[in-house]
Amino acid sequence: MLAAAILAPAAPAMSQTATSEATAPAVDPARLAAARLLIDQIFPPATREQMMNGMMAAMTANIRQPLMANPEFAAAVNKDPRVKTLFDAFVARQFARSTQVLNANLPGMADAMAHAYARRFDTAQLHDLSAFFSTPTGKIYTATSMTILSDHDIAAWQRNVMTQSMKTVQSDIADLVKQITALQPPVKTP
């Protein structure tokens, strides 16, 4: 219960961060128009969802690895088919929810990317980037750039980082719960 109470405030804090970041400086309309064209070129609207679903599939696979790295959890999954069924359903739900949220927010992501590009590149540089992405190499890059995150080496690196992070977070939360519990006055029994 205490751990859940500790983690609950994180959601409002994250939404506050997103709100405060939304007040970023305005960009020149000409730069923004050029950036929007560039984003459509390097992240084509017709293939955005497919590209993101492929990336999400790779990331979801990385959710399984750190959990299965825990010997007790892996033993439970491998020993009892019911546990495996529950775990598989859990992972599938996480993938479906995350993918649904991501796909629903793709237009916002493209707009955010256009703003980010417009802040970093002037109109001439945006046109230069567009020219590059029109070349054969640029077209190959745009077709494969999102799949780079699902490359075996990157996926292995992500699993390693997630495994390390989960070990630390779990022990840190347990330690925090102990520290908070120690601050609580003892309960007096009548």
Coordinates of C-alpha atoms in Angstrom, one line a residue:
M1 CA 0.0 0.0 0.0
L2 CA 2.7 2.4 1.0
A3 CA 4.7 1.7 -2.2
A4 CA 1.5 2.5 -4.3
A5 CA 1.0 5.7 -2.4
I6 CA 4.6 6.7 -3.1
L7 CA 4.3 6.0 -6.8
A8 CA 0.9 7.6 -7.3
P9 CA 2.1 11.3 -7.2
A10 CA 4.4 10.6 -10.2
A11 CA 1.5 10.8 -12.8
P12 CA 0.5 14.4 -11.9
A13 CA 4.1 15.4 -11.7
M14 CA 4.7 14.1 -15.2
S15 CA 1.7 15.9 -16.6
Q16 CA 2.9 19.1 -14.9
T17 CA 6.3 18.7 -16.6
A18 CA 4.6 18.2 -20.0
T19 CA 2.5 21.3 -19.4
S20 CA 5.4 23.5 -18.5
E21 CA 7.4 22.3 -21.5
A22 CA 4.5 23.2 -23.8
T23 CA 5.4 26.9 -23.2
A24 CA 8.5 26.6 -25.4
P25 CA 9.4 29.7 -27.5
A26 CA 7.5 30.3 -30.7
V27 CA 9.2 29.6 -34.0
D28 CA 9.3 31.5 -37.2
P29 CA 6.3 30.5 -39.3
A30 CA 8.4 30.0 -42.5
R31 CA 10.8 27.7 -40.6
L32 CA 7.8 25.8 -39.1
A33 CA 6.3 25.3 -42.6
A34 CA 9.6 24.0 -44.0
A35 CA 10.0 21.7 -40.9
R36 CA 6.5 20.3 -41.4
L37 CA 7.3 19.4 -45.0
L38 CA 10.5 17.8 -43.9
I39 CA 8.8 15.8 -41.1
D40 CA 6.3 14.5 -43.6
Q41 CA 9.2 13.6 -45.9
I42 CA 11.3 11.7 -43.3
F43 CA 8.3 10.4 -41.3
P44 CA 5.6 9.9 -44.0
P45 CA 2.1 10.1 -42.6
A46 CA 1.0 7.0 -44.5
T47 CA 3.6 4.8 -42.8
R48 CA 3.9 6.5 -39.3
E49 CA 1.7 4.0 -37.6
Q50 CA 3.4 1.0 -39.1
M51 CA 6.8 2.4 -38.2
M52 CA 5.8 3.1 -34.6
N53 CA 4.1 -0.3 -34.2
G54 CA 7.4 -2.0 -35.2
M55 CA 9.3 0.1 -32.7
M56 CA 6.8 -0.7 -30.0
A57 CA 7.0 -4.4 -30.7
A58 CA 10.8 -4.3 -30.1
M59 CA 10.3 -2.3 -26.9
T60 CA 7.7 -4.7 -25.6
A61 CA 10.0 -7.6 -26.1
N62 CA 12.4 -5.6 -23.9
I63 CA 9.8 -5.6 -21.1
R64 CA 9.9 -9.4 -20.9
Q65 CA 13.6 -9.7 -20.7
P66 CA 14.3 -7.9 -17.3
L67 CA 11.3 -9.6 -15.7
M68 CA 12.5 -13.0 -16.9
A69 CA 16.0 -12.2 -15.7
N70 CA 14.6 -12.5 -12.1
P71 CA 15.2 -16.2 -11.3
E72 CA 12.2 -16.4 -9.0
F73 CA 9.9 -14.9 -11.6
A74 CA 11.3 -17.0 -14.4
A75 CA 10.9 -20.1 -12.4
A76 CA 7.2 -19.3 -11.7
V77 CA 6.5 -18.6 -15.3
N78 CA 8.3 -21.7 -16.5
K79 CA 6.8 -24.0 -13.8
D80 CA 3.2 -23.1 -14.0
P81 CA 1.5 -22.6 -17.4
R82 CA -1.2 -20.5 -15.7
V83 CA 1.5 -18.0 -14.6
K84 CA 2.9 -18.0 -18.2
T85 CA -0.6 -17.3 -19.6
L86 CA -1.1 -14.4 -17.2
F87 CA 2.3 -13.0 -18.0
D88 CA 1.8 -13.3 -21.7
A89 CA -1.6 -11.6 -21.4
F90 CA 0.0 -8.8 -19.3
V91 CA 2.6 -8.2 -21.9
A92 CA 0.1 -8.2 -24.7
R93 CA -2.1 -5.7 -22.8
Q94 CA 0.8 -3.4 -22.2
F95 CA 1.7 -3.6 -25.9
A96 CA -1.9 -2.9 -27.0
R97 CA -2.4 0.0 -24.6
S98 CA 1.0 1.6 -25.4
T99 CA 0.5 1.2 -29.1
Q100 CA -3.0 2.6 -29.0
V101 CA -1.9 5.7 -27.0
L102 CA 1.1 6.2 -29.3
N103 CA -0.9 5.8 -32.5
A104 CA -3.6 8.2 -31.2
N105 CA -0.9 10.8 -30.5
L106 CA 1.1 10.5 -33.7
P107 CA -0.2 13.8 -35.1
G108 CA 1.0 15.5 -32.0
M109 CA 4.4 13.8 -32.2
A110 CA 4.8 15.0 -35.8
D111 CA 3.8 18.5 -34.9
A112 CA 6.3 18.4 -31.9
M113 CA 9.0 17.2 -34.2
A114 CA 8.3 20.0 -36.7
H115 CA 8.6 22.5 -33.9
A116 CA 11.8 21.0 -32.6
Y117 CA 13.3 21.0 -36.1
A118 CA 12.2 24.6 -36.7
R119 CA 13.9 25.7 -33.5
R120 CA 17.2 24.0 -34.4
F121 CA 17.5 24.6 -38.2
D122 CA 16.9 27.7 -40.3
T123 CA 14.9 27.5 -43.5
A124 CA 17.9 27.0 -45.7
Q125 CA 19.2 24.2 -43.5
L126 CA 15.7 22.6 -43.6
H127 CA 15.7 22.7 -47.4
D128 CA 19.2 21.2 -47.4
L129 CA 18.0 18.3 -45.2
S130 CA 15.0 17.9 -47.5
A131 CA 17.4 17.7 -50.5
F132 CA 19.5 15.0 -48.7
F133 CA 16.4 13.0 -47.9
S134 CA 15.4 13.1 -51.5
T135 CA 18.7 11.3 -52.5
P136 CA 18.8 7.5 -52.7
T137 CA 20.7 7.4 -49.5
G138 CA 18.4 9.8 -47.8
K139 CA 15.4 7.7 -48.9
I140 CA 17.0 4.5 -47.5
Y141 CA 17.7 6.4 -44.3
T142 CA 14.1 7.6 -43.9
A143 CA 12.7 4.1 -44.7
T144 CA 14.9 2.4 -42.1
S145 CA 15.7 5.0 -39.4
M146 CA 12.8 4.1 -37.1
T147 CA 13.7 0.4 -37.3
I148 CA 17.2 1.1 -36.1
L149 CA 15.8 1.1 -32.5
S150 CA 14.7 -2.5 -32.9
D151 CA 18.2 -3.6 -34.1
H152 CA 19.5 -6.5 -32.1
D153 CA 22.4 -4.6 -30.6
I154 CA 20.3 -1.7 -29.5
A155 CA 17.6 -4.0 -28.2
A156 CA 20.2 -5.9 -26.1
W157 CA 21.5 -2.6 -24.8
Q158 CA 18.0 -1.6 -23.8
R159 CA 17.3 -4.9 -22.1
N160 CA 20.6 -4.5 -20.1
V161 CA 19.7 -1.0 -19.0
M162 CA 16.2 -1.9 -18.1
T163 CA 17.4 -4.9 -16.1
Q164 CA 19.8 -2.7 -14.2
S165 CA 17.2 0.0 -13.7
M166 CA 14.6 -2.4 -12.4
K167 CA 16.9 -3.9 -9.8
T168 CA 17.8 -0.5 -8.5
V169 CA 14.3 0.9 -8.6
Q170 CA 12.8 -2.0 -6.7
S171 CA 15.4 -1.8 -3.9
D172 CA 15.2 2.0 -3.8
I173 CA 11.4 1.8 -3.4
A174 CA 11.8 -0.8 -0.6
D175 CA 14.3 1.4 1.1
L176 CA 12.1 4.5 0.7
V177 CA 9.2 2.6 2.2
K178 CA 11.3 1.6 5.2
Q179 CA 12.5 5.2 5.7
I180 CA 9.0 6.6 5.5
T181 CA 7.7 3.9 7.8
A182 CA 10.4 4.7 10.3
L183 CA 9.1 8.3 10.3
Q184 CA 5.6 7.3 11.3
P185 CA 4.8 7.5 14.9
P186 CA 4.2 4.1 16.5
V187 CA 0.6 2.9 16.7
K188 CA -0.5 2.8 20.3
T189 CA -2.9 0.0 21.1
P190 CA -5.5 0.7 23.7

